[in-house]
Amino acid sequence: MSLLVVGLSHRTAPVSVLERAALSVDAQAKLLQDTLAAEPAAEAAVLATCNRIELYADVDKFHAGVAELSTLLAQHSGVGLEELTPYLYVHYEDRAVHHLFSVACGLESMVVGEGQILGQIKDSLARAQELHTAGRLMNDLFQQALRVGKRAHSETGIDRAGQSLVTFGLEQLAVGAPVGEWAQGKRALVIGAGSMSSLAAATLARAGVAEVVIVNRTLERAERLAEILTEQDGTAVAARAVPVDAMARELTHADVVVSCTGATGLVLTADAVAEAVSGRTSAPAGSRTDAGGPVAADRADRSAAARRGGAGDDVCPVDLSAMQGATGFSVMGEAAVAGMDAATLEQHAAWVDNATSDRRESRPAAPDPASEADAIAALVAAAAATGRVPEGRGPAAVNAPAHPAVLSLLDLAMPRDIDAAVHRIAGVRLVDIESLAEASADAPMAADVDMVRGIVSAEVAAFGAAQRAAHITPTVVALRTMAADVVASEIARLEGRLPGLDDKQRGEITQTVRRVVDKLLHAPTVRVKQLAAEPGGAGYADALRTLFDLDPEAVASVSRADLNDADVTSVNSVQNVKNRGLS
């Protein structure tokens, strides 16, 4: 076994990088095909979720495999290799097995112990099987990972530590209140009809919302999900499906929105959300709340008006006055420049660099802008690399007017479905993957996590032993085949020399010779399997081939027969997965 995994996840990469590196289903298929076409890889599988992108492969060379898999990830994700490399991790052989088993148990999830990852691993295996990129190793590995994950959930209390990302997100929206109380009587809009959106719809229905509206590009799938919800036991929710063009209308009536689609662009823009909540809050439509109070939506118009007012060089070309008011807002806060493009930031930085002492003292309550020129320059560099600065959540406002949330948004998509700027709109609360990562970082670990880690370690050792033992099996089979051929040849030669033997005598002689050969081979073959199962035992197969001068083609033919059996198993597994509705 030469298993290699190269990937990135929420533990190693910021959400902005994960968003850009996200792979569509078509991109995953192309990545698998290109990986198999690469020289070092014999089989491959991709595990892509909203929190991780991992490429697994059976390679014959470690360094060449790392280089090839890293390059392929960069090419298909659209993130340059030089930028992507600092966020990548590499696991090899037993460490790669340990990693996937830990992922399957939910130990590597953003919400420790969550069980949704098992469905995602099933989907990854089914995709690799359909594309014929999964051979014996990938089938054994992913199927065993599923078994280990199920064992962890059934034998420990890891479920008490973990919950679905949907449940965790709803808890963040509820802000400390029980989700059932918070959701009672609300109108919910679910965008998408995939596995995550379906889970969100079912969770909301159980929580007690009054109505669930499902929006999906394919109306039939949305209608099917709505039908399932109305038939769900223990709920009395009204559920209906609407086409995509009705989303704006439904948004104006929704209290909570959960979105998880495979779209590559924004599904809900800040303008659409502002329009939807217009008139539902005490704040004017289109106004936004920031660290220093309300901020009008169109920053460019305000700055142009300031320049027309004759302020001249004393006015910053980027209007930050509303954010730098009596609350003492600092430009170092990300909210000051969130969403600005590189050109705008450069314009502001130039103003800071050229500022006069009089201008710097014009706002006594604000920090000295010159001291923050370095921070602004760093933001300019970041914006130049990505085109935009990632939307940030600045420090909480001091004495800022509080607006109760009339619209709660949960964005579980990667890349994001909902414009991050909506968190500035009065009356809107947004929870997305980035904020969930921050919230889960301080979540307490359950005591059962240690038990799960013990299960993972034991299963990794067992899997490695089984794989190493399987590696020598073709050699042992070839040895026994050669011995059987020798017996058959000698019996045929004996019959030529003793033609008078009757059938009973011939049978006794044949059985005796076979027993002698079997007894001579039994102890060495059993022992060599035991030795091969131990770490570092791969060399025993080579020793056996050398000692008995086995034909390499004979050994290879046994291996090919095993692979053909594995392919049949793969086809059956895909059909079983489809029958269960998981593909």
Coordinates of C-alpha atoms in Angstrom, one line a residue:
M1 CA 0.0 0.0 0.0
S2 CA 1.3 3.4 -1.0
L3 CA -1.7 5.6 0.0
L4 CA -1.2 9.3 -0.3
V5 CA -3.6 12.1 0.5
V6 CA -3.0 15.8 -0.3
G7 CA -5.6 18.3 0.8
L8 CA -6.7 21.4 2.7
S9 CA -9.4 22.0 5.3
H10 CA -10.9 24.5 7.7
R11 CA -8.1 23.6 10.1
T12 CA -5.3 24.7 7.7
A13 CA -6.9 27.3 5.3
P14 CA -9.0 30.4 5.8
V15 CA -12.6 30.3 4.5
S16 CA -11.6 32.7 1.7
V17 CA -9.1 30.2 0.3
L18 CA -11.6 27.2 0.7
E19 CA -14.2 29.2 -1.2
R20 CA -11.9 29.8 -4.1
A21 CA -10.7 26.2 -4.1
A22 CA -14.1 24.7 -3.9
L23 CA -14.7 22.0 -6.6
S24 CA -18.0 21.5 -8.5
V25 CA -19.1 17.9 -9.2
D26 CA -17.9 18.2 -12.8
A27 CA -14.5 19.6 -11.6
Q28 CA -14.2 16.6 -9.2
A29 CA -14.8 14.2 -12.0
K30 CA -12.2 15.9 -14.2
L31 CA -9.7 15.9 -11.3
L32 CA -10.1 12.2 -10.8
Q33 CA -9.6 11.4 -14.5
D34 CA -6.5 13.6 -14.7
T35 CA -5.1 12.1 -11.5
L36 CA -5.5 8.6 -12.9
A37 CA -3.8 9.7 -16.1
A38 CA -0.8 11.0 -14.1
E39 CA 2.1 8.6 -14.0
P40 CA 2.5 8.2 -10.2
A41 CA -1.2 7.3 -9.5
A42 CA -2.9 3.9 -10.0
E43 CA -6.3 4.8 -8.5
A44 CA -7.8 7.9 -6.9
A45 CA -10.8 9.4 -5.0
V46 CA -11.8 12.9 -4.0
L47 CA -13.5 14.0 -0.8
A48 CA -14.9 17.5 -1.3
T49 CA -17.1 19.1 1.3
C50 CA -17.8 22.7 2.4
N51 CA -14.9 22.3 4.9
R52 CA -12.3 20.2 3.1
I53 CA -10.9 19.3 -0.3
E54 CA -8.8 16.1 -0.3
L55 CA -7.3 14.0 -3.1
Y56 CA -6.5 10.4 -2.3
A57 CA -4.4 8.3 -4.6
D58 CA -2.4 5.0 -4.7
V59 CA 1.0 6.1 -5.8
D60 CA 4.3 4.3 -6.6
K61 CA 6.5 7.2 -5.7
F62 CA 6.0 9.5 -2.7
H63 CA 7.8 12.7 -3.8
A64 CA 6.5 12.5 -7.4
G65 CA 3.0 11.8 -6.0
V66 CA 3.0 14.8 -3.7
A67 CA 4.2 17.1 -6.5
E68 CA 1.6 15.7 -9.0
L69 CA -1.4 15.7 -6.7
S70 CA -0.6 19.2 -5.4
T71 CA -0.3 20.5 -9.0
L72 CA -3.6 18.9 -10.0
L73 CA -5.4 20.3 -7.0
A74 CA -4.1 23.8 -7.9
Q75 CA -5.0 23.4 -11.6
H76 CA -8.6 22.3 -10.9
S77 CA -9.3 24.6 -8.0
G78 CA -8.2 27.7 -9.8
V79 CA -5.9 28.7 -6.9
G80 CA -2.3 29.1 -7.9
L81 CA 0.1 26.4 -6.6
E82 CA 2.3 28.9 -4.9
E83 CA -0.6 30.4 -3.0
L84 CA -2.2 27.1 -2.3
T85 CA 0.9 25.2 -1.0
P86 CA 1.1 26.9 2.5
Y87 CA -2.4 25.5 3.3
L88 CA -1.9 22.0 2.1
Y89 CA -1.3 18.9 4.3
V90 CA 0.1 15.6 3.2
H91 CA -0.5 12.2 4.8
Y92 CA 1.2 8.9 3.6
E93 CA 0.4 5.2 4.1
D94 CA -0.8 4.5 7.7
R95 CA -1.0 8.2 8.5
A96 CA -3.3 8.7 5.5
V97 CA -5.5 5.9 6.7
H98 CA -5.6 7.4 10.2
H99 CA -6.6 10.7 8.7
L100 CA -9.6 9.4 6.7
F101 CA -10.8 7.2 9.6
S102 CA -10.6 10.3 11.9
V103 CA -12.6 12.3 9.3
A104 CA -15.2 9.5 9.1
C105 CA -15.7 9.6 12.9
G106 CA -16.2 13.4 12.9
L107 CA -12.9 14.1 14.7
E108 CA -11.8 16.4 12.0
S109 CA -15.1 18.1 11.4
M110 CA -15.8 21.7 12.3
V111 CA -18.4 20.4 14.7
V112 CA -16.7 17.5 16.3
G113 CA -18.7 14.3 16.1
E114 CA -21.1 15.3 13.4
G115 CA -22.4 12.4 11.3
Q116 CA -23.0 14.1 8.0
I117 CA -19.5 13.3 6.8
L118 CA -20.4 9.6 6.5
G119 CA -22.9 10.5 3.7
Q120 CA -20.2 12.6 2.0
I121 CA -17.7 9.8 2.1
K122 CA -20.3 7.5 0.6
D123 CA -20.8 9.9 -2.2
S124 CA -17.1 10.2 -2.8
L125 CA -16.7 6.5 -3.1
A126 CA -19.7 6.1 -5.4
R127 CA -18.3 8.8 -7.7
A128 CA -14.9 7.2 -7.9
Q129 CA -16.5 3.8 -8.6
E130 CA -18.7 5.3 -11.3
L131 CA -15.7 6.8 -13.0
H132 CA -13.6 3.6 -12.5
T133 CA -10.9 5.5 -10.6
A134 CA -11.4 3.4 -7.5
G135 CA -9.5 0.1 -7.4
R136 CA -9.0 -2.4 -4.6
L137 CA -7.2 0.0 -2.2
M138 CA -9.8 2.9 -2.5
N139 CA -12.7 0.5 -2.2
D140 CA -11.2 -1.2 0.9
L141 CA -10.2 2.2 2.4
F142 CA -13.4 4.1 2.0
Q143 CA -15.7 1.2 2.9
Q144 CA -13.7 0.5 6.0
A145 CA -13.8 4.2 6.9
L146 CA -17.6 4.1 6.7
R147 CA -17.6 1.0 9.0
V148 CA -15.2 2.7 11.5
G149 CA -17.4 5.9 11.5
K150 CA -20.5 3.9 12.2
R151 CA -18.7 1.9 14.9
A152 CA -17.6 5.2 16.6
H153 CA -21.1 6.5 16.7
S154 CA -22.7 3.2 17.9
E155 CA -20.1 2.3 20.6
T156 CA -19.4 5.8 22.1
G157 CA -21.2 8.9 23.0
I158 CA -19.5 11.0 20.2
D159 CA -23.0 12.0 19.1
R160 CA -23.3 13.9 22.4
A161 CA -20.2 16.0 21.5
G162 CA -21.2 16.4 17.9
Q163 CA -24.2 17.7 16.0
S164 CA -25.0 18.5 12.4
L165 CA -23.7 21.7 11.0
V166 CA -27.3 22.7 10.4
T167 CA -28.2 22.3 14.1
F168 CA -25.0 24.2 15.2
G169 CA -25.8 27.0 12.8
L170 CA -29.4 27.3 14.0
E171 CA -28.1 27.5 17.6
Q172 CA -25.9 30.4 16.6
L173 CA -28.8 32.2 15.0
A174 CA -30.9 31.6 18.2
V175 CA -28.2 33.4 20.2
G176 CA -28.5 31.3 23.4
A177 CA -32.2 30.6 23.2
P178 CA -33.4 27.0 22.7
V179 CA -33.7 26.4 19.0
G180 CA -37.2 25.0 19.5
E181 CA -38.4 28.2 21.2
W182 CA -36.6 30.5 18.7
A183 CA -38.0 28.7 15.6
Q184 CA -41.6 28.4 16.9
G185 CA -44.0 29.8 14.4
K186 CA -41.4 31.2 12.0
R187 CA -41.5 31.1 8.2
A188 CA -38.5 29.3 6.8
L189 CA -37.1 29.5 3.3
V190 CA -34.7 26.8 2.2
I191 CA -32.6 27.4 -0.9
G192 CA -31.5 24.1 -2.6
A193 CA -32.8 20.6 -2.4
G194 CA -29.5 18.6 -1.9
S195 CA -28.5 16.6 1.1
M196 CA -27.6 19.5 3.3
S197 CA -30.6 21.6 2.4
S198 CA -32.9 18.5 2.9
L199 CA -31.4 18.1 6.4
A200 CA -31.9 21.8 7.1
A201 CA -35.6 21.6 6.0
A202 CA -36.2 18.5 8.2
T203 CA -34.4 20.1 11.2
L204 CA -36.5 23.3 10.9
A205 CA -39.7 21.2 10.6
R206 CA -38.8 19.3 13.8
A207 CA -37.9 22.6 15.6
G208 CA -41.4 23.9 15.1
V209 CA -41.4 26.4 12.3
A210 CA -44.8 27.2 10.9
E211 CA -43.9 26.8 7.2
V212 CA -41.0 25.6 5.1
V213 CA -40.7 26.9 1.5
I214 CA -38.2 25.1 -0.7
V215 CA -36.6 26.9 -3.7
N216 CA -34.5 24.9 -6.2
R217 CA -33.5 25.2 -9.8
T218 CA -35.2 21.8 -10.5
L219 CA -38.7 22.3 -9.2
E220 CA -39.4 18.6 -9.2
R221 CA -36.7 18.0 -6.5
A222 CA -38.1 20.8 -4.4
E223 CA -41.6 19.4 -4.7
R224 CA -40.4 15.9 -3.7
L225 CA -38.7 17.4 -0.6
A226 CA -41.8 19.3 0.3
E227 CA -43.9 16.1 0.0
I228 CA -41.4 14.2 2.3
L229 CA -41.7 17.0 4.9
T230 CA -45.5 17.0 5.0
E231 CA -45.4 13.2 5.4
Q232 CA -42.8 13.3 8.2
D233 CA -44.0 11.9 11.5
G234 CA -44.0 14.1 14.5
T235 CA -44.3 17.4 12.6
A236 CA -47.2 19.5 11.6
V237 CA -45.3 21.8 9.3
A238 CA -46.7 23.3 6.0
A239 CA -44.3 22.7 3.2
R240 CA -44.4 23.9 -0.4
A241 CA -42.0 24.2 -3.3
V242 CA -41.6 27.3 -5.5
P243 CA -39.5 28.0 -8.6
V244 CA -36.3 30.1 -8.5
D245 CA -38.0 33.2 -10.0
A246 CA -40.3 33.3 -6.9
M247 CA -37.4 33.5 -4.4
A248 CA -37.4 37.3 -4.1
R249 CA -41.1 37.3 -3.3
E250 CA -40.7 34.5 -0.7
L251 CA -37.7 36.3 0.8
T252 CA -39.9 39.2 1.8
H253 CA -42.1 36.9 4.0
A254 CA -39.3 34.7 5.4
D255 CA -38.1 34.9 9.0
V256 CA -35.2 32.5 8.6
V257 CA -33.3 31.4 5.4
V258 CA -31.0 28.4 5.0
S259 CA -29.0 28.2 1.8
C260 CA -26.7 25.5 0.6
T261 CA -26.4 25.2 -3.2
G262 CA -23.7 24.3 -5.6
A263 CA -23.8 27.7 -7.3
T264 CA -20.4 29.3 -8.1
G265 CA -21.8 32.8 -7.6
L266 CA -23.9 34.6 -5.0
V267 CA -27.5 33.4 -4.7
L268 CA -28.6 36.2 -2.4
T269 CA -27.0 39.6 -2.8
A270 CA -26.9 42.4 -0.2
D271 CA -29.3 44.5 -2.3
A272 CA -31.8 41.6 -2.5
V273 CA -31.8 41.1 1.2
A274 CA -32.0 44.8 1.9
E275 CA -35.0 45.0 -0.4
A276 CA -36.6 42.0 1.4
V277 CA -36.4 43.6 4.8
S278 CA -37.4 47.0 3.7
G279 CA -40.2 48.3 5.9
R280 CA -39.8 45.4 8.4
T281 CA -37.4 47.3 10.7
S282 CA -37.3 50.8 12.2
A283 CA -34.1 51.5 10.1
P284 CA -34.5 53.1 6.7
A285 CA -34.5 50.7 3.8
G286 CA -31.0 50.0 2.5
S287 CA -29.3 51.3 5.6
R288 CA -26.6 49.3 7.2
T289 CA -25.2 49.0 10.7
D290 CA -21.5 49.0 11.2
A291 CA -19.1 49.5 14.1
G292 CA -19.9 53.2 14.4
G293 CA -23.7 53.2 13.6
P294 CA -25.7 53.4 10.4
V295 CA -23.8 53.5 7.2
A296 CA -25.5 54.3 3.9
A297 CA -25.3 51.7 1.3
D298 CA -23.7 53.6 -1.5
R299 CA -20.3 54.8 -0.1
A300 CA -19.1 56.1 -3.5
D301 CA -22.0 58.6 -3.8
R302 CA -21.3 60.0 -0.4
S303 CA -17.6 60.5 -1.0
A304 CA -18.4 62.2 -4.3
A305 CA -20.9 64.5 -2.5
A306 CA -18.2 65.4 0.1
R307 CA -15.8 66.3 -2.7
R308 CA -18.4 68.5 -4.4
G309 CA -18.9 70.2 -1.0
G310 CA -15.5 71.9 -1.3
A311 CA -13.7 69.9 1.4
G312 CA -10.8 69.5 -1.1
D313 CA -7.7 67.7 0.0
D314 CA -8.8 67.6 3.6
V315 CA -11.4 65.0 2.9
C316 CA -10.4 61.3 2.5
P317 CA -11.5 60.1 -1.0
V318 CA -13.0 57.1 0.7
D319 CA -15.7 58.3 3.1
L320 CA -15.1 56.6 6.5
S321 CA -16.5 59.4 8.6
A322 CA -19.6 57.5 9.5
M323 CA -17.4 54.7 10.8
Q324 CA -15.0 57.0 12.6
G325 CA -17.4 58.8 14.9
A326 CA -17.8 59.2 18.6
T327 CA -17.3 55.4 19.2
G328 CA -13.6 55.7 18.3
F329 CA -13.7 53.2 15.4
S330 CA -10.2 52.3 14.2
V331 CA -9.3 51.9 10.6
M332 CA -7.5 48.7 11.6
G333 CA -10.9 47.1 12.1
E334 CA -11.7 45.0 9.0
A335 CA -15.2 46.4 8.7
A336 CA -13.7 49.8 7.6
V337 CA -12.5 48.3 4.4
A338 CA -14.6 45.2 4.0
G339 CA -15.6 44.6 0.4
M340 CA -13.5 47.4 -1.1
D341 CA -11.5 46.7 -4.1
A342 CA -7.7 47.2 -4.4
A343 CA -7.9 50.5 -6.2
T344 CA -10.1 52.1 -3.6
L345 CA -7.8 50.9 -0.8
E346 CA -4.8 52.3 -2.6
Q347 CA -6.6 55.6 -2.9
H348 CA -7.2 55.7 0.8
A349 CA -3.7 54.7 1.6
A350 CA -2.3 57.5 -0.5
W351 CA -4.4 60.0 1.4
V352 CA -3.1 58.7 4.7
D353 CA 0.5 58.9 3.5
N354 CA 0.0 62.5 2.3
A355 CA -1.9 63.6 5.4
T356 CA -0.9 66.8 7.1
S357 CA -0.7 67.2 10.9
D358 CA -3.7 69.5 10.9
R359 CA -5.7 66.9 9.1
R360 CA -4.6 64.2 11.5
E361 CA -5.7 66.3 14.5
S362 CA -9.1 67.2 13.0
R363 CA -10.7 64.2 14.8
P364 CA -9.4 64.1 18.4
A365 CA -11.5 61.0 19.2
A366 CA -10.0 58.9 16.4
P367 CA -6.6 57.2 16.5
D368 CA -3.7 58.7 14.5
P369 CA -4.3 57.5 10.9
A370 CA -0.6 57.6 10.1
S371 CA 0.1 54.9 12.6
E372 CA -2.2 52.6 10.7
A373 CA -0.7 53.1 7.3
D374 CA 1.1 49.8 7.5
A375 CA -2.1 48.0 8.3
I376 CA -3.8 49.6 5.3
A377 CA -0.8 48.8 3.1
A378 CA -1.2 45.1 4.2
L379 CA -4.8 45.2 3.3
V380 CA -4.0 46.6 -0.1
A381 CA -1.6 43.8 -0.7
A382 CA -4.3 41.3 0.2
A383 CA -6.8 42.9 -2.0
A384 CA -4.3 43.0 -4.9
A385 CA -3.8 39.2 -4.6
T386 CA -7.5 38.3 -4.5
G387 CA -9.2 41.3 -6.1
R388 CA -11.2 42.0 -3.0
V389 CA -10.7 42.0 0.7
P390 CA -12.8 39.2 2.4
E391 CA -15.8 40.6 4.1
G392 CA -15.0 41.1 7.7
R393 CA -16.9 41.4 10.9
G394 CA -15.6 44.4 12.7
P395 CA -15.7 44.9 16.5
A396 CA -19.1 45.3 18.1
A397 CA -20.5 48.8 18.1
V398 CA -20.4 50.9 21.2
N399 CA -23.7 52.5 22.0
A400 CA -24.9 51.7 18.5
P401 CA -28.6 51.4 18.1
A402 CA -29.7 47.7 18.4
H403 CA -32.1 46.3 15.7
P404 CA -33.8 43.0 16.5
A405 CA -33.2 40.4 13.7
V406 CA -36.2 40.2 11.5
L407 CA -34.4 38.0 9.0
S408 CA -31.9 35.3 10.1
L409 CA -29.7 33.8 7.4
L410 CA -27.7 30.6 7.6
D411 CA -25.2 30.1 4.7
L412 CA -23.8 26.5 4.6
A413 CA -22.5 26.7 1.0
M414 CA -18.9 26.7 -0.1
P415 CA -18.3 29.0 -1.9
R416 CA -20.8 31.2 -0.1
D417 CA -24.4 31.6 -1.4
I418 CA -25.1 34.8 0.6
D419 CA -23.2 38.1 0.3
A420 CA -21.2 38.5 3.5
A421 CA -22.1 42.2 3.4
V422 CA -25.7 41.5 4.5
H423 CA -24.5 41.4 8.2
R424 CA -24.4 45.2 8.0
I425 CA -28.1 45.5 7.1
A426 CA -30.3 46.6 10.0
G427 CA -32.4 43.7 11.2
V428 CA -30.4 41.0 9.5
R429 CA -28.3 38.3 11.2
L430 CA -26.0 36.1 9.1
V431 CA -24.2 32.9 10.2
D432 CA -21.9 31.4 7.6
I433 CA -19.1 28.8 7.5
E434 CA -16.6 31.4 8.6
S435 CA -18.5 32.4 11.7
L436 CA -19.3 28.8 12.5
A437 CA -15.6 28.0 12.4
E438 CA -14.9 30.8 14.9
A439 CA -17.8 29.6 17.2
S440 CA -16.7 26.0 17.1
A441 CA -13.1 26.7 17.9
D442 CA -14.1 27.2 21.6
A443 CA -16.6 24.3 21.7
P444 CA -15.8 21.8 24.6
M445 CA -14.5 18.4 23.6
A446 CA -16.6 15.5 24.9
A447 CA -14.9 12.8 27.0
D448 CA -16.0 10.2 24.4
V449 CA -13.6 11.8 21.9
D450 CA -10.7 9.9 23.5
M451 CA -12.6 6.6 23.1
V452 CA -13.1 7.4 19.4
R453 CA -9.4 8.1 19.0
G454 CA -8.7 4.7 20.5
I455 CA -11.1 3.0 18.1
V456 CA -9.4 4.9 15.2
S457 CA -5.9 3.8 16.3
A458 CA -7.0 0.1 16.6
E459 CA -8.8 0.2 13.2
V460 CA -5.8 1.7 11.5
A461 CA -3.5 -1.0 12.8
A462 CA -5.9 -3.7 11.7
F463 CA -6.4 -2.2 8.3
G464 CA -2.7 -1.9 7.7
A465 CA -2.1 -5.5 8.8
A466 CA -4.9 -6.7 6.4
Q467 CA -3.5 -4.7 3.5
R468 CA 0.1 -5.9 4.1
A469 CA -1.2 -9.5 4.4
A470 CA -3.2 -9.0 1.2
H471 CA -0.1 -7.8 -0.6
I472 CA 1.6 -11.1 -0.1
T473 CA -1.4 -13.3 -0.9
P474 CA -0.9 -13.3 -4.7
T475 CA 2.7 -14.5 -4.1
V476 CA 1.5 -17.3 -1.8
V477 CA -1.2 -18.3 -4.3
A478 CA 1.4 -18.4 -7.1
L479 CA 3.7 -20.6 -4.9
R480 CA 0.9 -23.1 -4.2
T481 CA -0.1 -23.1 -7.9
M482 CA 3.5 -23.8 -8.9
A483 CA 3.6 -26.7 -6.3
A484 CA 0.3 -28.1 -7.7
D485 CA 1.8 -28.0 -11.2
V486 CA 4.9 -29.9 -10.0
V487 CA 2.7 -32.5 -8.3
A488 CA 0.6 -33.0 -11.5
S489 CA 3.8 -33.2 -13.6
E490 CA 5.3 -35.9 -11.4
I491 CA 2.2 -37.9 -11.2
A492 CA 1.9 -37.9 -15.0
R493 CA 5.6 -39.0 -15.3
L494 CA 4.9 -41.8 -12.8
E495 CA 2.0 -43.1 -14.8
G496 CA 4.3 -43.3 -17.8
R497 CA 6.8 -45.3 -15.9
L498 CA 4.2 -47.5 -14.1
P499 CA 1.4 -48.0 -16.6
G500 CA 0.0 -51.0 -14.6
L501 CA -1.3 -49.0 -11.7
D502 CA -5.0 -49.2 -11.2
D503 CA -7.2 -46.3 -10.3
K504 CA -7.1 -46.9 -6.6
Q505 CA -3.3 -47.1 -6.5
R506 CA -3.0 -44.0 -8.6
G507 CA -5.3 -42.1 -6.4
E508 CA -3.5 -43.1 -3.2
I509 CA -0.2 -42.0 -4.6
T510 CA -1.6 -38.7 -5.9
Q511 CA -3.1 -37.9 -2.5
T512 CA 0.1 -38.8 -0.6
V513 CA 2.2 -36.6 -2.8
R514 CA -0.2 -33.7 -2.4
R515 CA -0.3 -34.1 1.4
V516 CA 3.5 -34.0 1.6
V517 CA 3.6 -30.8 -0.5
D518 CA 0.8 -29.2 1.5
K519 CA 2.5 -30.0 4.8
L520 CA 5.8 -28.7 3.6
L521 CA 4.2 -25.4 2.5
H522 CA 1.7 -24.9 5.3
A523 CA 4.0 -23.6 8.0
P524 CA 6.1 -21.3 5.8
T525 CA 3.1 -19.7 4.1
V526 CA 1.2 -19.1 7.3
R527 CA 4.3 -17.7 9.0
V528 CA 5.1 -15.4 6.0
K529 CA 1.6 -14.0 6.1
Q530 CA 2.0 -13.2 9.8
L531 CA 5.3 -11.6 9.2
A532 CA 4.1 -9.6 6.2
A533 CA 1.2 -8.2 8.3
E534 CA 3.6 -6.6 10.6
P535 CA 5.0 -3.1 9.9
G536 CA 7.9 -3.3 7.5
G537 CA 6.8 -6.8 6.3
A538 CA 6.4 -5.9 2.7
G539 CA 9.8 -7.3 1.8
Y540 CA 8.7 -10.9 2.6
A541 CA 6.8 -11.2 -0.6
D542 CA 9.9 -10.3 -2.6
A543 CA 11.9 -12.8 -0.6
L544 CA 9.4 -15.6 -1.3
R545 CA 9.4 -14.8 -5.1
T546 CA 13.2 -14.9 -5.1
L547 CA 13.6 -18.1 -3.0
F548 CA 11.2 -20.1 -5.1
D549 CA 12.0 -18.4 -8.4
L550 CA 8.4 -17.6 -9.0
D551 CA 7.3 -16.2 -12.4
P552 CA 6.5 -12.5 -11.9
E553 CA 3.8 -12.8 -14.5
A554 CA 2.1 -15.6 -12.5
V555 CA 2.0 -13.4 -9.5
A556 CA 0.7 -10.5 -11.5
S557 CA -2.1 -12.6 -13.0
V558 CA -3.3 -13.5 -9.5
S559 CA -3.3 -9.8 -8.7
R560 CA -5.3 -8.9 -11.9
A561 CA -7.9 -11.6 -11.0
D562 CA -8.3 -10.0 -7.6
L563 CA -8.7 -6.5 -9.2
N564 CA -11.4 -7.9 -11.5
D565 CA -13.2 -9.2 -8.5
A566 CA -12.9 -5.8 -6.9
D567 CA -14.3 -4.1 -10.0
V568 CA -17.4 -6.4 -9.8
T569 CA -17.7 -5.5 -6.1
S570 CA -17.5 -1.8 -7.1
V571 CA -20.3 -2.1 -9.6
N572 CA -22.5 -3.8 -7.0
S573 CA -21.6 -1.2 -4.4
V574 CA -22.6 1.7 -6.8
Q575 CA -25.9 0.0 -7.5
N576 CA -26.5 -0.5 -3.8
V577 CA -25.7 3.2 -3.1
K578 CA -28.1 4.2 -5.9
N579 CA -30.8 2.0 -4.5
R580 CA -30.5 3.7 -1.2
G581 CA -30.8 7.1 -2.9
L582 CA -27.3 8.3 -1.9
S583 CA -25.9 9.1 -5.3

